[in-house]
Amino acid sequence: MEEYIVEMRHITKRFPGIVANDDVSLGIRKGEVYALLGENGAGKSTLMSMLFGMYEPDAGEIYINGEKVSFRSSNDAAARNIGMVHQHFKLVDNYTIAENIVLGVEPMTRKFGILPAVNIKKANQDIARLSAEYGLEVNPTDLIENVPVSVRQRVEILKMLYRKAEIMIFDEPTAVLTPAEIDFLLKIIDGLRKSGKTIILITHKIEEIKQIADRCAILCRGRLVDVLDVKNASVREMANMMVGREVEMDLHKSPANFRETVLKVSHLTVENENHFPLVKDVSFEIRGGEIFAVAGVSGNGQTQIADAITGLAEAASGSIVLKGKDITRLSIRKRTQEGISYIPEDRQRTGVVMDFSLEDNLALRRYYREPYSGRGILNFGEFRKNAELLIDRYDIRSGQGPKTIVRSMSGGNQQKAIVGREIEEHADLIIFVQPTRGLDIGAIKNIHKQILKERDRGAAILLISLELSEVMELADTIGVIFSGEILKTAPAGSLTRNEVGSYMMGVREA
Amino acid sequence: MTKVFTDGLSFALPLLIMAIGAIYSEKSGVTNLAIEGFQGFGAFIGALAAILIMPRLSSSSQLPIYIAILFAAVGGGIYACLHALLSINFKANQVISGVVVNILAVALTTFFTSAANTAINGTASNKFILGVSSRYSIPFLSKIPWIGGLFQRMYPFEWIICVLAFIFWYLMYRTRYGMRLRACGENPQALDAAGGDVVKTRWIAVVISGALSGVGGICFAYSIMANFSPSIYMGYGYLAIAAMIFGNWDIPSTALVCLFFGLAKAGGQQLCLAMKLSGNYTDLFNMLPYVLTMLLLIFFSKRNHPPKACGQPWDQGRR
C-alpha cells in the first residue's frame, strides 16, 4: 500500500438542500502538487475546508501521515502543519505585513526586563529572511492596505511558512491575479514543491494544472470523477470530465448583421475625485447586432467607460447618445429605462444584494413596475414566478431555490443570476464587464453563448474584458484602450492577437 | 486661570478613563453606547462598598475612596458582562443592547440605592452621601506659572487614573493581547484564521470597558457630585464616547480631546463667575462641552476611521 501524507476516505458532507461532497476518497503524496479541478460549486472548497478543520465531515475519515485525525477547528489542522490560502484573504488592513503574519503566534520579548511585549523587530527580521529564502519579495513593514492583491497573497503564503506548514492548500489562487502575477505565483509554488512542501491547488483553470500540477482529481457535482496524471491527460479530456458532459470548445458564431447605430459615445472624458482624467477623449459607436469589445490591461479606464454610460460615474465632458437621444445627464434609472442592461465587474458589490434572497435579487431591475408592484405595494407572487422562470431558463443552481440567500451561492451561479436578470430586459444596449471572471469553463461557454444570442437578436453589445482570448473570440469590432485612450479601433478580423497585445501595452501604430 | 487648569484636569481624567474603556470595546469590534450605564452601575457598587465600610473607620479616613474605586471597577466589569453576553454570544444589535443596558442601569441603581438606604438607616433616600475626596498639590510643579494649576489641589484618583491610562495604553499597543484585540475589531476573520479566539478577546475587552467606566463613574461621584445619586447619569458616558470619536479611537489623541473638554467646561464656569452672572446661567455655560462636541463633529467626522468590524456580530460561518 502506498504512503500518503493526506488521505481522505469516503468523505460526505451535506448542507441544507445540497450534497456538497458525496463519498469522496483521495490520497495525496508528500512533495507533489495535487490539483482539485471542478466547476464552481462542485465541492472542491468544501472538501478542503474539511481538511483544514473549518467544517467537520458528516461521514468519512481523514488521515494525516497515516494517523487518523478529527479536526474541530482550523487550529487543530494548523497543529498538524496544514495551512490554507483562502480565496478571500484574511488580513488586517491597517497592520503591517509582519504584524499580519505573526498574529496569533507573536514572538515575545520583555521590555526593561519585565514588561511582556510583542517583539516586532524580531518579527520583521524573521519575515524578511523567510521572504528572501522563498523569493517572495515582500517588505515586512509595508501596511497591507497599501500593497496590491498579489502581495497580499504572498503574505498569506508567508503566514503558512512562518507557521511551518508542510501541507499547503491554495483555494483558487489565480482568480485575482494578472497573467504576469500568475506566472510569478506558479514559480513560487514550484519553489515550495522543490523545498519538499505538499501543495493542494483548488482551481477550475485547466491551463494552470497543465503547467504546474503532478496529479489532478476531478470533482463534478460533489462526486469524485477520476484522478489523472497530468502529463498524460489532455485538456479536452479534463474539461469533459469536469463538466460531466461534452464541452463545445468552439463557439458557432454566425456572420454579423449590423443594423443602425445604437450607442454613440463622443469625446468622453471621465475624471476621478482628484480631477485626474481616467478616460481621455474617447469616441466610438456600436451598431445593433455588433459586439464592440474593449481590450486592455486592467486599470486603463475600461471600467470608467462602462460606469459613465450606465450613470454610475459622471462624464466630465463629451456626450453619450443612445438611439439618437442624449443621455449624458440622465439618472441611472432613466438610462436603464431607455434600454441599457449592465453586467457589472464586481458582481458582489454592484450586481447583487448579497443578503437578499435569489428571487428578490432577480427582481431588482423590475420590482417597481407592473406587475411586480402596483400602487407602491410589492407583489411577491410575481417575484416568485419571475425567479422560477429565470432559474429554469439560465440553469441557476442553489440550495433552496428562489428563497436561497445569494451570499450562500457560488460565484458562477451568482453571475448566471445577474446575466439572466439583465438579458431578460431585452435592452437595446447590453454592457458586459468581465462577464466570466472567476467562472469555470462550462459557465464561461454558457455566458458566451448568451452574449452571441443577444447580438443575433439585434442588441448592441459593449464587452469589456481583460481576457484577450475572450475578446478575440467574441468581438466584431475591437477597441484597444491604454491609459484612458482608445489607441486603435478596427474590425476584429483585421487584427491579430499579437497586434492587439502590443496596442494593449501602449504601442501606437505598428 | 489656575483654577481652570485644576478643575479642567479633575474633570478630564475620569472622562479619559471612561473613553479608554469605550476604546477597548470598540477596538475589539463591539460598539459600546453602554459606557453611561457601566459608569453609573460601577459607581453604585463602589459607593455602596464605601458607605458600608465608612461607619467602621474614622471620619477623616481616606480609605473608603480607594475601596470604592476598587469595587467600582469590579461592579462595572460585572455589569458589562450583560452587554458582552447580548452582543457577543447572542449576536444582538449592539446599539440596541447598549441603550437597553443604560436604561436598565438607571432603573436598577435608583431602586437599589433606595432599598439599601432603607435597610441601613431607615430613610428611603436615593442618595449615598460620600463627601469629596481630599486634594493634594505636587510640590515645585504646582508653582509653575500658568500651567501650575494642572498640579494643584489634585485628587489622588487623578494619579491612579494616569497610571491606569498608561497601563492600558501599553496593553493595547505593545502586548500580544492588544495586538489581537485591535485585529479583532478590524477583521475578526483574520484573527480567527490565525488561531486567535474572537469571542474571548471581545469578552475581555468589554469587561475591561466596564471596569474602567466604573472607575470613571466613582471618581465623578467623589469630586463634582460629592454623592452617589441618579444625577450620576449626566451624560458624561456619552461625552466619553464623543471624545473617543474625535480621538479617532487612539488613546493619546483621546487624552488630548478629554483635556480639551475639561478645560472648556472649567473655563465656561470661570467665565460665568468672572462675568458675575447669576447662578441661572451656570447651566448654560455647562453646555459648552456639548456645543463644542457638536461643532467638532462637523469637522472631524469625515476623516475618522472607526474600527472596520465595529458593530458586526462575529459569525464564524460567514464568507
mmCIF file with all atom_site columns, N, CA and C in Angstrom, chain A residues 232-252:
data_model
loop_
_atom_site.group_PDB
_atom_site.id
_atom_site.type_symbol
_atom_site.label_atom_id
_atom_site.label_alt_id
_atom_site.label_comp_id
_atom_site.label_asym_id
_atom_site.label_entity_id
_atom_site.label_seq_id
_atom_site.pdbx_PDB_ins_code
_atom_site.Cartn_x
_atom_site.Cartn_y
_atom_site.Cartn_z
_atom_site.occupancy
_atom_site.B_iso_or_equiv
_atom_site.pdbx_formal_charge
_atom_site.auth_seq_id
_atom_site.auth_comp_id
_atom_site.auth_asym_id
_atom_site.auth_atom_id
_atom_site.pdbx_PDB_model_num
ATOM 1  N N  . ASN A 1 232 ? -0.181  12.915 -18.713 1.00 0.00 ? 232 ASN A N  1
ATOM 2  C CA . ASN A 1 232 ? -0.796  12.008 -19.690 1.00 0.00 ? 232 ASN A CA 1
ATOM 3  C C  . ASN A 1 232 ? -2.211  12.406 -20.085 1.00 0.00 ? 232 ASN A C  1
ATOM 4  N N  . ALA A 1 233 ? -2.719  13.507 -19.502 1.00 0.00 ? 233 ALA A N  1
ATOM 5  C CA . ALA A 1 233 ? -4.120  13.851 -19.756 1.00 0.00 ? 233 ALA A CA 1
ATOM 6  C C  . ALA A 1 233 ? -4.212  15.048 -20.689 1.00 0.00 ? 233 ALA A C  1
ATOM 7  N N  . SER A 1 234 ? -5.246  15.051 -21.530 1.00 0.00 ? 234 SER A N  1
ATOM 8  C CA . SER A 1 234 ? -5.425  16.185 -22.434 1.00 0.00 ? 234 SER A CA 1
ATOM 9  C C  . SER A 1 234 ? -6.388  17.190 -21.798 1.00 0.00 ? 234 SER A C  1
ATOM 10 N N  . VAL A 1 235 ? -6.273  18.427 -22.247 1.00 0.00 ? 235 VAL A N  1
ATOM 11 C CA . VAL A 1 235 ? -7.124  19.486 -21.729 1.00 0.00 ? 235 VAL A CA 1
ATOM 12 C C  . VAL A 1 235 ? -8.595  19.158 -21.984 1.00 0.00 ? 235 VAL A C  1
ATOM 13 N N  . ARG A 1 236 ? -8.886  18.670 -23.180 1.00 0.00 ? 236 ARG A N  1
ATOM 14 C CA . ARG A 1 236 ? -10.276 18.381 -23.523 1.00 0.00 ? 236 ARG A CA 1
ATOM 15 C C  . ARG A 1 236 ? -10.853 17.282 -22.633 1.00 0.00 ? 236 ARG A C  1
ATOM 16 N N  . GLU A 1 237 ? -10.010 16.282 -22.377 1.00 0.00 ? 237 GLU A N  1
ATOM 17 C CA . GLU A 1 237 ? -10.443 15.172 -21.528 1.00 0.00 ? 237 GLU A CA 1
ATOM 18 C C  . GLU A 1 237 ? -10.800 15.674 -20.134 1.00 0.00 ? 237 GLU A C  1
ATOM 19 N N  . MET A 1 238 ? -9.920  16.531 -19.597 1.00 0.00 ? 238 MET A N  1
ATOM 20 C CA . MET A 1 238 ? -10.166 17.045 -18.258 1.00 0.00 ? 238 MET A CA 1
ATOM 21 C C  . MET A 1 238 ? -11.414 17.923 -18.239 1.00 0.00 ? 238 MET A C  1
ATOM 22 N N  . ALA A 1 239 ? -11.570 18.739 -19.273 1.00 0.00 ? 239 ALA A N  1
ATOM 23 C CA . ALA A 1 239 ? -12.730 19.638 -19.329 1.00 0.00 ? 239 ALA A CA 1
ATOM 24 C C  . ALA A 1 239 ? -14.018 18.836 -19.364 1.00 0.00 ? 239 ALA A C  1
ATOM 25 N N  . ASN A 1 240 ? -14.052 17.793 -20.175 1.00 0.00 ? 240 ASN A N  1
ATOM 26 C CA . ASN A 1 240 ? -15.265 16.984 -20.277 1.00 0.00 ? 240 ASN A CA 1
ATOM 27 C C  . ASN A 1 240 ? -15.607 16.323 -18.946 1.00 0.00 ? 240 ASN A C  1
ATOM 28 N N  . MET A 1 241 ? -14.574 15.809 -18.288 1.00 0.00 ? 241 MET A N  1
ATOM 29 C CA . MET A 1 241 ? -14.819 15.154 -17.005 1.00 0.00 ? 241 MET A CA 1
ATOM 30 C C  . MET A 1 241 ? -15.350 16.141 -15.979 1.00 0.00 ? 241 MET A C  1
ATOM 31 N N  . MET A 1 242 ? -14.797 17.348 -16.004 1.00 0.00 ? 242 MET A N  1
ATOM 32 C CA . MET A 1 242 ? -15.168 18.342 -15.012 1.00 0.00 ? 242 MET A CA 1
ATOM 33 C C  . MET A 1 242 ? -16.620 18.755 -15.165 1.00 0.00 ? 242 MET A C  1
ATOM 34 N N  . VAL A 1 243 ? -17.042 18.937 -16.408 1.00 0.00 ? 243 VAL A N  1
ATOM 35 C CA . VAL A 1 243 ? -18.390 19.421 -16.639 1.00 0.00 ? 243 VAL A CA 1
ATOM 36 C C  . VAL A 1 243 ? -19.387 18.268 -16.626 1.00 0.00 ? 243 VAL A C  1
ATOM 37 N N  . GLY A 1 244 ? -18.903 17.062 -16.874 1.00 0.00 ? 244 GLY A N  1
ATOM 38 C CA . GLY A 1 244 ? -19.788 15.909 -16.852 1.00 0.00 ? 244 GLY A CA 1
ATOM 39 C C  . GLY A 1 244 ? -20.522 15.713 -18.160 1.00 0.00 ? 244 GLY A C  1
ATOM 40 N N  . ARG A 1 245 ? -20.102 16.436 -19.180 1.00 0.00 ? 245 ARG A N  1
ATOM 41 C CA . ARG A 1 245 ? -20.690 16.241 -20.499 1.00 0.00 ? 245 ARG A CA 1
ATOM 42 C C  . ARG A 1 245 ? -19.666 16.736 -21.513 1.00 0.00 ? 245 ARG A C  1
ATOM 43 N N  . GLU A 1 246 ? -19.958 16.554 -22.759 1.00 0.00 ? 246 GLU A N  1
ATOM 44 C CA . GLU A 1 246 ? -19.091 17.019 -23.829 1.00 0.00 ? 246 GLU A CA 1
ATOM 45 C C  . GLU A 1 246 ? -19.094 18.557 -23.836 1.00 0.00 ? 246 GLU A C  1
ATOM 46 N N  . VAL A 1 247 ? -17.933 19.181 -23.714 1.00 0.00 ? 247 VAL A N  1
ATOM 47 C CA . VAL A 1 247 ? -17.868 20.646 -23.781 1.00 0.00 ? 247 VAL A CA 1
ATOM 48 C C  . VAL A 1 247 ? -17.605 21.058 -25.217 1.00 0.00 ? 247 VAL A C  1
ATOM 49 N N  . GLU A 1 248 ? -18.404 21.995 -25.689 1.00 0.00 ? 248 GLU A N  1
ATOM 50 C CA . GLU A 1 248 ? -18.128 22.532 -27.018 1.00 0.00 ? 248 GLU A CA 1
ATOM 51 C C  . GLU A 1 248 ? -17.002 23.535 -26.884 1.00 0.00 ? 248 GLU A C  1
ATOM 52 N N  . MET A 1 249 ? -15.839 23.200 -27.407 1.00 0.00 ? 249 MET A N  1
ATOM 53 C CA . MET A 1 249 ? -14.713 24.099 -27.249 1.00 0.00 ? 249 MET A CA 1
ATOM 54 C C  . MET A 1 249 ? -14.829 25.276 -28.215 1.00 0.00 ? 249 MET A C  1
ATOM 55 N N  . ASP A 1 250 ? -15.500 25.088 -29.336 1.00 0.00 ? 250 ASP A N  1
ATOM 56 C CA . ASP A 1 250 ? -15.596 26.177 -30.309 1.00 0.00 ? 250 ASP A CA 1
ATOM 57 C C  . ASP A 1 250 ? -17.000 26.753 -30.301 1.00 0.00 ? 250 ASP A C  1
ATOM 58 N N  . LEU A 1 251 ? -17.044 28.050 -30.424 1.00 0.00 ? 251 LEU A N  1
ATOM 59 C CA . LEU A 1 251 ? -18.334 28.720 -30.493 1.00 0.00 ? 251 LEU A CA 1
ATOM 60 C C  . LEU A 1 251 ? -18.779 28.767 -31.949 1.00 0.00 ? 251 LEU A C  1
ATOM 61 N N  . HIS A 1 252 ? -20.077 28.659 -32.136 1.00 0.00 ? 252 HIS A N  1
ATOM 62 C CA . HIS A 1 252 ? -20.574 28.812 -33.502 1.00 0.00 ? 252 HIS A CA 1
ATOM 63 C C  . HIS A 1 252 ? -21.060 30.232 -33.657 1.00 0.00 ? 252 HIS A C  1
#
